[in-house]
PDB file of C-alpha atoms and ligand atoms in Angstrom:
ATOM      1  CA  MET A 952      85.970  61.722  96.263  1.00  0.00           C
ATOM      2  CA  ALA A 953      82.599  60.050  96.610  1.00  0.00           C
ATOM      3  CA  SER A 954      81.204  58.538  93.462  1.00  0.00           C
ATOM      4  CA  PHE A 955      78.827  56.095  91.862  1.00  0.00           C
ATOM      5  CA  PRO A 956      79.356  53.947  88.804  1.00  0.00           C
ATOM      6  CA  ARG A 957      77.868  55.316  85.608  1.00  0.00           C
ATOM      7  CA  GLN A 958      75.655  52.256  85.605  1.00  0.00           C
ATOM      8  CA  TRP A 959      75.273  49.357  87.979  1.00  0.00           C
ATOM      9  CA  ASP A 960      75.285  45.800  86.730  1.00  0.00           C
ATOM     10  CA  ASP A 961      71.690  45.619  85.494  1.00  0.00           C
ATOM     11  CA  GLY A 962      71.665  41.965  84.476  1.00  0.00           C
ATOM     12  CA  THR A 963      71.831  42.628  80.765  1.00  0.00           C
ATOM     13  CA  THR A 964      75.484  41.795  80.281  1.00  0.00           C
ATOM     14  CA  ASP A 965      77.889  39.125  81.468  1.00  0.00           C
ATOM     15  CA  GLY A 966      79.986  39.851  84.509  1.00  0.00           C
ATOM     16  CA  PRO A 967      80.963  38.632  87.939  1.00  0.00           C
ATOM     17  CA  ASP A 968      78.387  37.730  90.584  1.00  0.00           C
ATOM     18  CA  HIS A 969      79.014  40.998  92.399  1.00  0.00           C
ATOM     19  CA  HIS A 970      79.548  44.524  91.190  1.00  0.00           C
ATOM     20  CA  VAL A 971      81.831  46.129  93.748  1.00  0.00           C
ATOM     21  CA  HIS A 972      82.185  49.897  93.884  1.00  0.00           C
ATOM     22  CA  TRP A 973      84.179  51.965  96.359  1.00  0.00           C
ATOM     23  CA  TYR A 974      82.017  55.019  97.027  1.00  0.00           C
ATOM     24  CA  ASP A 975      84.909  56.510  98.943  1.00  0.00           C
ATOM     25  CA  GLU A 976      88.009  55.092 100.641  1.00  0.00           C
ATOM     26  CA  ARG A 977      86.044  53.604 103.526  1.00  0.00           C
ATOM     27  CA  THR A 978      82.695  52.785 101.931  1.00  0.00           C
ATOM     28  CA  ALA A 979      82.142  49.897  99.544  1.00  0.00           C
ATOM     29  CA  ILE A 980      78.834  49.257  97.802  1.00  0.00           C
ATOM     30  CA  ILE A 981      78.328  45.738  96.511  1.00  0.00           C
ATOM     31  CA  ARG A 982      75.554  44.848  94.133  1.00  0.00           C
ATOM     32  CA  GLN A 983      74.661  41.200  93.828  1.00  0.00           C
ATOM     33  CA  SER A 984      74.064  40.578  90.145  1.00  0.00           C
ATOM     34  CA  LEU A 985      70.486  40.208  88.930  1.00  0.00           C
ATOM     35  CA  ARG A 986      71.758  37.185  87.027  1.00  0.00           C
ATOM     36  CA  THR A 987      72.274  35.367  90.316  1.00  0.00           C
ATOM     37  CA  ASN A 988      68.855  36.380  91.678  1.00  0.00           C
ATOM     38  CA  PHE A 989      66.218  38.841  90.476  1.00  0.00           C
ATOM     39  CA  GLU A 990      66.317  40.702  93.789  1.00  0.00           C
ATOM     40  CA  GLY A 991      69.766  42.062  92.906  1.00  0.00           C
ATOM     41  CA  PRO A 992      70.235  43.448  96.416  1.00  0.00           C
ATOM     42  CA  PHE A 993      72.774  46.114  97.349  1.00  0.00           C
ATOM     43  CA  ILE A 994      75.100  45.348 100.251  1.00  0.00           C
ATOM     44  CA  TYR A 995      77.142  47.913 102.157  1.00  0.00           C
ATOM     45  CA  LEU A 996      80.565  47.578 103.752  1.00  0.00           C
ATOM     46  CA  LEU A 997      81.542  50.483 106.001  1.00  0.00           C
ATOM     47  CA  LEU A 998      85.055  50.677 107.402  1.00  0.00           C
ATOM     48  CA  GLY A 999      86.080  52.369 110.619  1.00  0.00           C
ATOM     49  CA  SER A1000      89.467  52.355 112.286  1.00  0.00           C
ATOM     50  CA  GLU A1001      88.550  49.372 114.465  1.00  0.00           C
ATOM     51  CA  ARG A1002      85.588  47.634 112.895  1.00  0.00           C
ATOM     52  CA  ALA A1003      84.023  46.981 109.519  1.00  0.00           C
ATOM     53  CA  LEU A1004      80.264  46.736 109.271  1.00  0.00           C
ATOM     54  CA  LEU A1005      78.766  44.526 106.581  1.00  0.00           C
ATOM     55  CA  LEU A1006      75.121  45.385 106.103  1.00  0.00           C
ATOM     56  CA  ASP A1007      73.279  42.376 104.696  1.00  0.00           C
ATOM     57  CA  THR A1008      74.526  39.166 103.147  1.00  0.00           C
ATOM     58  CA  GLY A1009      72.445  38.992  99.974  1.00  0.00           C
ATOM     59  CA  THR A1010      70.307  36.114  98.787  1.00  0.00           C
ATOM     60  CA  GLY A1011      72.893  33.398  99.448  1.00  0.00           C
ATOM     61  CA  HIS A1012      73.240  32.395  95.797  1.00  0.00           C
ATOM     62  CA  THR A1013      76.793  33.738  95.596  1.00  0.00           C
ATOM     63  CA  ASP A1014      80.099  33.594  97.446  1.00  0.00           C
ATOM     64  CA  LEU A1015      79.837  36.938  99.195  1.00  0.00           C
ATOM     65  CA  ARG A1016      82.355  35.905 101.830  1.00  0.00           C
ATOM     66  CA  ALA A1017      85.135  35.717  99.257  1.00  0.00           C
ATOM     67  CA  VAL A1018      84.322  39.236  98.085  1.00  0.00           C
ATOM     68  CA  VAL A1019      84.277  40.636 101.609  1.00  0.00           C
ATOM     69  CA  ASP A1020      87.501  38.844 102.546  1.00  0.00           C
ATOM     70  CA  GLU A1021      89.200  40.361  99.535  1.00  0.00           C
ATOM     71  CA  LEU A1022      87.944  43.851 100.344  1.00  0.00           C
ATOM     72  CA  LEU A1023      89.176  43.544 103.932  1.00  0.00           C
ATOM     73  CA  GLU A1024      92.498  41.942 103.069  1.00  0.00           C
ATOM     74  CA  GLY A1025      95.444  43.625 104.757  1.00  0.00           C
ATOM     75  CA  ARG A1026      93.199  45.603 107.082  1.00  0.00           C
ATOM     76  CA  ASP A1027      93.195  44.799 110.761  1.00  0.00           C
ATOM     77  CA  LEU A1028      89.469  45.181 111.341  1.00  0.00           C
ATOM     78  CA  GLU A1029      86.907  43.239 113.298  1.00  0.00           C
ATOM     79  CA  LEU A1030      84.060  42.305 110.947  1.00  0.00           C
ATOM     80  CA  VAL A1031      80.537  42.901 112.213  1.00  0.00           C
ATOM     81  CA  VAL A1032      77.826  41.352 110.057  1.00  0.00           C
ATOM     82  CA  ALA A1033      74.378  42.841 110.602  1.00  0.00           C
ATOM     83  CA  HIS A1034      71.255  43.450 108.527  1.00  0.00           C
ATOM     84  CA  THR A1035      69.017  46.250 107.439  1.00  0.00           C
ATOM     85  CA  HIS A1036      66.275  43.663 108.080  1.00  0.00           C
ATOM     86  CA  GLY A1037      65.735  39.945 108.185  1.00  0.00           C
ATOM     87  CA  HIS A1038      64.117  39.101 104.850  1.00  0.00           C
ATOM     88  CA  GLY A1039      65.608  36.202 102.937  1.00  0.00           C
ATOM     89  CA  ASP A1040      67.211  38.267 100.211  1.00  0.00           C
ATOM     90  CA  HIS A1041      69.236  40.159 102.837  1.00  0.00           C
ATOM     91  CA  VAL A1042      70.272  37.318 105.143  1.00  0.00           C
ATOM     92  CA  GLY A1043      70.754  34.495 102.621  1.00  0.00           C
ATOM     93  CA  GLY A1044      74.534  34.497 102.914  1.00  0.00           C
ATOM     94  CA  ASP A1045      74.641  34.555 106.722  1.00  0.00           C
ATOM     95  CA  ALA A1046      75.984  31.008 106.983  1.00  0.00           C
ATOM     96  CA  GLN A1047      79.118  32.072 105.097  1.00  0.00           C
ATOM     97  CA  PHE A1048      80.173  34.222 108.040  1.00  0.00           C
ATOM     98  CA  ASP A1049      81.455  33.202 111.462  1.00  0.00           C
ATOM     99  CA  ALA A1050      79.210  35.460 113.510  1.00  0.00           C
ATOM    100  CA  VAL A1051      76.135  37.419 112.523  1.00  0.00           C
ATOM    101  CA  VAL A1052      73.846  39.740 114.474  1.00  0.00           C
ATOM    102  CA  GLY A1053      70.443  38.079 114.974  1.00  0.00           C
ATOM    103  CA  ARG A1054      67.418  38.850 112.824  1.00  0.00           C
ATOM    104  CA  SER A1055      64.641  39.551 115.311  1.00  0.00           C
ATOM    105  CA  ALA A1056      63.895  43.007 116.665  1.00  0.00           C
ATOM    106  CA  ALA A1057      64.956  41.746 120.101  1.00  0.00           C
ATOM    107  CA  ASP A1058      68.282  40.516 118.713  1.00  0.00           C
ATOM    108  CA  VAL A1059      68.950  43.761 116.879  1.00  0.00           C
ATOM    109  CA  ALA A1060      67.961  45.875 119.880  1.00  0.00           C
ATOM    110  CA  GLU A1061      70.181  43.833 122.179  1.00  0.00           C
ATOM    111  CA  TYR A1062      73.213  43.996 119.922  1.00  0.00           C
ATOM    112  CA  PHE A1063      73.078  47.737 119.369  1.00  0.00           C
ATOM    113  CA  GLY A1064      71.996  48.526 122.926  1.00  0.00           C
ATOM    114  CA  ILE A1065      68.482  49.755 122.142  1.00  0.00           C
ATOM    115  CA  THR A1066      66.394  49.479 125.283  1.00  0.00           C
ATOM    116  CA  SER A1067      63.273  51.190 123.974  1.00  0.00           C
ATOM    117  CA  TRP A1068      62.412  49.746 120.560  1.00  0.00           C
ATOM    118  CA  PRO A1069      61.525  51.335 118.175  1.00  0.00           C
ATOM    119  CA  GLU A1070      61.558  54.884 119.541  1.00  0.00           C
ATOM    120  CA  GLN A1071      65.170  54.995 120.687  1.00  0.00           C
ATOM    121  CA  LEU A1072      68.049  55.977 118.437  1.00  0.00           C
ATOM    122  CA  VAL A1073      71.535  54.797 119.388  1.00  0.00           C
ATOM    123  CA  GLN A1074      75.075  55.216 118.126  1.00  0.00           C
ATOM    124  CA  PHE A1075      77.364  52.504 116.846  1.00  0.00           C
ATOM    125  CA  ASP A1076      81.040  53.372 116.603  1.00  0.00           C
ATOM    126  CA  LEU A1077      83.208  51.654 114.010  1.00  0.00           C
ATOM    127  CA  GLY A1078      86.243  53.527 115.339  1.00  0.00           C
ATOM    128  CA  GLU A1079      86.494  57.153 114.232  1.00  0.00           C
ATOM    129  CA  ARG A1080      83.251  56.631 112.352  1.00  0.00           C
ATOM    130  CA  VAL A1081      79.969  56.934 114.213  1.00  0.00           C
ATOM    131  CA  LEU A1082      76.718  55.581 112.846  1.00  0.00           C
ATOM    132  CA  ASP A1083      73.282  56.405 114.150  1.00  0.00           C
ATOM    133  CA  VAL A1084      71.032  53.353 114.308  1.00  0.00           C
ATOM    134  CA  ILE A1085      67.370  54.150 113.747  1.00  0.00           C
ATOM    135  CA  PRO A1086      64.686  51.476 114.224  1.00  0.00           C
ATOM    136  CA  ILE A1087      62.159  51.638 111.382  1.00  0.00           C
ATOM    137  CA  PRO A1088      59.813  48.615 111.537  1.00  0.00           C
ATOM    138  CA  GLY A1089      56.994  48.360 109.008  1.00  0.00           C
ATOM    139  CA  HIS A1090      58.526  46.638 106.026  1.00  0.00           C
ATOM    140  CA  HIS A1091      59.964  44.121 108.481  1.00  0.00           C
ATOM    141  CA  PRO A1092      59.616  44.066 112.292  1.00  0.00           C
ATOM    142  CA  ALA A1093      63.388  44.310 112.843  1.00  0.00           C
ATOM    143  CA  HIS A1094      64.200  46.894 110.178  1.00  0.00           C
ATOM    144  CA  VAL A1095      66.812  49.538 111.036  1.00  0.00           C
ATOM    145  CA  ALA A1096      68.250  52.473 109.117  1.00  0.00           C
ATOM    146  CA  PHE A1097      71.837  53.645 109.509  1.00  0.00           C
ATOM    147  CA  TYR A1098      73.021  57.230 109.279  1.00  0.00           C
ATOM    148  CA  ASP A1099      76.714  57.672 108.658  1.00  0.00           C
ATOM    149  CA  ARG A1100      77.885  60.993 110.090  1.00  0.00           C
ATOM    150  CA  GLU A1101      81.072  60.884 108.030  1.00  0.00           C
ATOM    151  CA  THR A1102      79.563  60.536 104.563  1.00  0.00           C
ATOM    152  CA  ARG A1103      76.118  61.829 105.512  1.00  0.00           C
ATOM    153  CA  LEU A1104      74.639  58.804 103.809  1.00  0.00           C
ATOM    154  CA  LEU A1105      71.331  57.497 105.087  1.00  0.00           C
ATOM    155  CA  LEU A1106      71.015  53.764 104.500  1.00  0.00           C
ATOM    156  CA  THR A1107      67.340  52.899 104.398  1.00  0.00           C
ATOM    157  CA  GLY A1108      67.302  49.241 103.365  1.00  0.00           C
ATOM    158  CA  ASP A1109      63.966  48.150 101.914  1.00  0.00           C
ATOM    159  CA  SER A1110      62.069  50.991 103.583  1.00  0.00           C
ATOM    160  CA  LEU A1111      63.074  53.549 100.960  1.00  0.00           C
ATOM    161  CA  TYR A1112      64.685  52.817  97.640  1.00  0.00           C
ATOM    162  CA  PRO A1113      63.803  53.502  94.007  1.00  0.00           C
ATOM    163  CA  GLY A1114      61.249  50.737  93.725  1.00  0.00           C
ATOM    164  CA  ARG A1115      58.239  49.099  95.326  1.00  0.00           C
ATOM    165  CA  LEU A1116      58.186  49.802  99.034  1.00  0.00           C
ATOM    166  CA  TYR A1117      56.382  46.745 100.372  1.00  0.00           C
ATOM    167  CA  VAL A1118      54.570  47.703 103.541  1.00  0.00           C
ATOM    168  CA  PHE A1119      53.563  44.805 105.772  1.00  0.00           C
ATOM    169  CA  ASP A1120      52.618  46.868 108.834  1.00  0.00           C
ATOM    170  CA  TRP A1121      51.061  50.134 107.702  1.00  0.00           C
ATOM    171  CA  PRO A1122      50.823  51.959 111.057  1.00  0.00           C
ATOM    172  CA  ALA A1123      54.374  50.971 112.012  1.00  0.00           C
ATOM    173  CA  PHE A1124      55.712  52.009 108.618  1.00  0.00           C
ATOM    174  CA  ARG A1125      54.065  55.419 108.812  1.00  0.00           C
ATOM    175  CA  GLN A1126      55.516  56.004 112.270  1.00  0.00           C
ATOM    176  CA  SER A1127      58.942  54.817 111.177  1.00  0.00           C
ATOM    177  CA  VAL A1128      59.118  57.097 108.170  1.00  0.00           C
ATOM    178  CA  GLU A1129      57.985  59.958 110.380  1.00  0.00           C
ATOM    179  CA  ARG A1130      60.771  59.078 112.859  1.00  0.00           C
ATOM    180  CA  LEU A1131      63.318  58.979 110.049  1.00  0.00           C
ATOM    181  CA  ALA A1132      62.172  62.282 108.577  1.00  0.00           C
ATOM    182  CA  GLY A1133      62.222  63.740 112.086  1.00  0.00           C
ATOM    183  CA  PHE A1134      65.798  62.613 112.566  1.00  0.00           C
ATOM    184  CA  VAL A1135      66.802  64.503 109.426  1.00  0.00           C
ATOM    185  CA  ALA A1136      64.716  67.545 110.337  1.00  0.00           C
ATOM    186  CA  ALA A1137      66.388  67.614 113.755  1.00  0.00           C
ATOM    187  CA  GLY A1138      69.635  68.700 112.132  1.00  0.00           C
ATOM    188  CA  ASN A1139      71.288  65.592 110.767  1.00  0.00           C
ATOM    189  CA  PRO A1140      72.226  66.560 107.242  1.00  0.00           C
ATOM    190  CA  VAL A1141      71.694  63.879 104.631  1.00  0.00           C
ATOM    191  CA  GLU A1142      73.660  63.952 101.424  1.00  0.00           C
ATOM    192  CA  LEU A1143      71.986  60.967  99.826  1.00  0.00           C
ATOM    193  CA  VAL A1144      69.550  58.195 100.680  1.00  0.00           C
ATOM    194  CA  LEU A1145      70.683  54.719  99.694  1.00  0.00           C
ATOM    195  CA  GLY A1146      68.451  51.659  99.773  1.00  0.00           C
ATOM    196  CA  THR A1147      68.957  48.018  98.931  1.00  0.00           C
ATOM    197  CA  HIS A1148      67.180  47.458  95.592  1.00  0.00           C
ATOM    198  CA  ILE A1149      66.349  49.217  92.356  1.00  0.00           C
ATOM    199  CA  GLU A1150      62.988  48.409  90.781  1.00  0.00           C
ATOM    200  CA  MET A1151      62.154  51.698  89.097  1.00  0.00           C
ATOM    201  CA  THR A1152      63.098  52.512  85.538  1.00  0.00           C
ATOM    202  CA  ARG A1153      64.401  55.914  84.551  1.00  0.00           C
ATOM    203  CA  GLN A1154      60.859  56.777  83.536  1.00  0.00           C
ATOM    204  CA  PRO A1155      59.101  58.554  86.413  1.00  0.00           C
ATOM    205  CA  GLY A1156      56.635  56.284  88.213  1.00  0.00           C
ATOM    206  CA  VAL A1157      57.374  53.268  86.020  1.00  0.00           C
ATOM    207  CA  ASP A1158      58.732  50.096  87.626  1.00  0.00           C
ATOM    208  CA  PHE A1159      60.103  46.883  86.186  1.00  0.00           C
ATOM    209  CA  ASP A1160      57.890  43.794  86.214  1.00  0.00           C
ATOM    210  CA  LEU A1161      57.762  41.780  89.424  1.00  0.00           C
ATOM    211  CA  GLY A1162      60.626  39.319  89.376  1.00  0.00           C
ATOM    212  CA  ALA A1163      62.368  40.915  86.374  1.00  0.00           C
ATOM    213  CA  ASP A1164      65.980  39.749  86.295  1.00  0.00           C
ATOM    214  CA  ARG A1165      67.089  42.310  83.738  1.00  0.00           C
ATOM    215  CA  HIS A1166      66.811  46.014  84.300  1.00  0.00           C
ATOM    216  CA  PRO A1167      67.687  47.922  81.120  1.00  0.00           C
ATOM    217  CA  GLY A1168      67.351  51.643  81.776  1.00  0.00           C
ATOM    218  CA  GLU A1169      67.467  51.268  85.529  1.00  0.00           C
ATOM    219  CA  HIS A1170      66.894  54.173  87.933  1.00  0.00           C
ATOM    220  CA  GLU A1171      69.916  55.403  89.888  1.00  0.00           C
ATOM    221  CA  LEU A1172      70.515  53.838  93.306  1.00  0.00           C
ATOM    222  CA  GLN A1173      70.899  57.141  95.142  1.00  0.00           C
ATOM    223  CA  LEU A1174      67.937  59.279  96.126  1.00  0.00           C
ATOM    224  CA  ASP A1175      67.878  62.920  97.058  1.00  0.00           C
ATOM    225  CA  PRO A1176      66.894  63.460 100.712  1.00  0.00           C
ATOM    226  CA  ALA A1177      63.851  65.363  99.421  1.00  0.00           C
ATOM    227  CA  VAL A1178      62.454  61.966  98.430  1.00  0.00           C
ATOM    228  CA  LEU A1179      62.343  60.974 102.108  1.00  0.00           C
ATOM    229  CA  THR A1180      60.424  64.165 102.836  1.00  0.00           C
ATOM    230  CA  GLU A1181      58.104  63.295  99.978  1.00  0.00           C
ATOM    231  CA  LEU A1182      57.526  59.786 101.338  1.00  0.00           C
ATOM    232  CA  ALA A1183      56.757  61.167 104.782  1.00  0.00           C
ATOM    233  CA  GLU A1184      54.298  63.635 103.282  1.00  0.00           C
ATOM    234  CA  VAL A1185      52.403  61.150 101.124  1.00  0.00           C
ATOM    235  CA  LEU A1186      52.143  58.702 104.021  1.00  0.00           C
ATOM    236  CA  SER A1187      50.866  61.441 106.276  1.00  0.00           C
ATOM    237  CA  GLU A1188      48.280  62.447 103.685  1.00  0.00           C
ATOM    238  CA  ALA A1189      47.316  58.821 103.025  1.00  0.00           C
ATOM    239  CA  GLY A1190      46.050  58.368 106.573  1.00  0.00           C
ATOM    240  CA  PRO A1191      45.479  55.100 108.444  1.00  0.00           C
ATOM    241  CA  GLU A1192      44.114  53.032 105.535  1.00  0.00           C
ATOM    242  CA  PRO A1193      46.821  51.230 103.522  1.00  0.00           C
ATOM    243  CA  ARG A1194      46.879  52.263  99.905  1.00  0.00           C
ATOM    244  CA  ARG A1195      49.127  52.099  96.909  1.00  0.00           C
ATOM    245  CA  ILE A1196      50.841  55.371  96.039  1.00  0.00           C
ATOM    246  CA  VAL A1197      52.790  55.831  92.818  1.00  0.00           C
ATOM    247  CA  ARG A1198      55.367  58.613  92.752  1.00  0.00           C
ATOM    248  CA  ASP A1199      58.220  59.407  90.383  1.00  0.00           C
ATOM    249  CA  HIS A1200      60.938  57.645  92.398  1.00  0.00           C
ATOM    250  CA  PHE A1201      59.055  55.053  94.454  1.00  0.00           C
ATOM    251  CA  ILE A1202      55.805  53.153  94.793  1.00  0.00           C
ATOM    252  CA  VAL A1203      54.266  52.589  98.219  1.00  0.00           C
ATOM    253  CA  TYR A1204      53.007  49.038  97.987  1.00  0.00           C
ATOM    254  CA  PRO A1205      50.902  47.734 100.881  1.00  0.00           C
ATOM    255  CA  VAL A1206      50.902  43.977 101.340  1.00  0.00           C
ATOM    256  CA  GLU A1207      47.822  42.728 103.115  1.00  0.00           C
ATOM    257  CA  THR A1208      48.384  39.032 103.549  1.00  0.00           C
ATOM    258  CA  PRO A1209      51.986  38.106 104.139  1.00  0.00           C
ATOM    259  CA  THR A1210      52.311  34.393 103.660  1.00  0.00           C
ATOM    260  CA  ARG A1211      55.982  33.604 103.965  1.00  0.00           C
ATOM    261  CA  GLU A1212      59.106  35.032 105.556  1.00  0.00           C
ATOM    262  CA  THR A1213      61.318  34.420 102.591  1.00  0.00           C
ATOM    263  CA  SER A1214      61.648  37.629 100.676  1.00  0.00           C
ATOM    264  CA  HIS A1215      60.998  41.322 100.768  1.00  0.00           C
ATOM    265  CA  THR A1216      58.444  40.676  98.062  1.00  0.00           C
ATOM    266  CA  GLN A1217      56.623  38.077 100.103  1.00  0.00           C
ATOM    267  CA  GLY A1218      52.914  37.982  99.467  1.00  0.00           C
ATOM    268  CA  ALA A1219      53.310  40.153  96.418  1.00  0.00           C
ATOM    269  CA  VAL A1220      55.213  37.779  94.202  1.00  0.00           C
ATOM    270  CA  GLN A1221      56.199  34.152  94.472  1.00  0.00           C
ATOM    271  CA  ALA A1222      59.779  34.761  95.413  1.00  0.00           C
ATOM    272  CA  ASP A1223      62.295  31.963  95.469  1.00  0.00           C
TER     273      ASP A1223
HETATM  274 ZN1   ZN B2033      62.780  43.200 102.601  1.00  0.00          ZN
END
């Protein structure tokens, strides 16, 4: 039975560095505590019959490896460590792992067998669990989304989550969201959209301050697939000029002058 915790670790109380939740028997969602870093990223561990896919390694301020080892204990699975995208708060723990898929679009394309980036969608089989890999550059040049046919979850990384959607390449982002919405419209049913941060409060259209490391009254992680449709629509209406768009569940947040490659908030806030 798929489920979510009543409330994720929102940084307001003491607890371990990671909040681990089994969504179902083969899907673990790990939230790095906001106390360890204000980004508080979500990390996904998907288990197949042959492989386990770890999506992202967090900011690197915690011992994620120990958590993953414990979750995989007693299971005879090859661990594949890959990323939704290569920003610092998603690759920070890479060094803790023996082998990690590269961070550039070329690396990602090569690993998953994408020969025509970013138009081509490919499948990645964990063993009796097939994922569709969908290139969606715009927030980051090597960003990919994953659709899990088993759970019908769409993992959208930093390209769609309840928070500030930092757009570094406006034309690419618009095309990517259109591609993603097209994938769903083409008959791939989505139960829920899951991203990698929460920055919205439960109040429609209201976000937490930049860099806030406590999130009392945090928005849920999961988004209804209608929110993807909504994002595609507002981007289509917005046209070619980047502009900020505030909606109930997300804020489109163009970033004009990226200065560093350290964080998903680069250029918008002085991230660590
Ligand atoms: Zn990012």
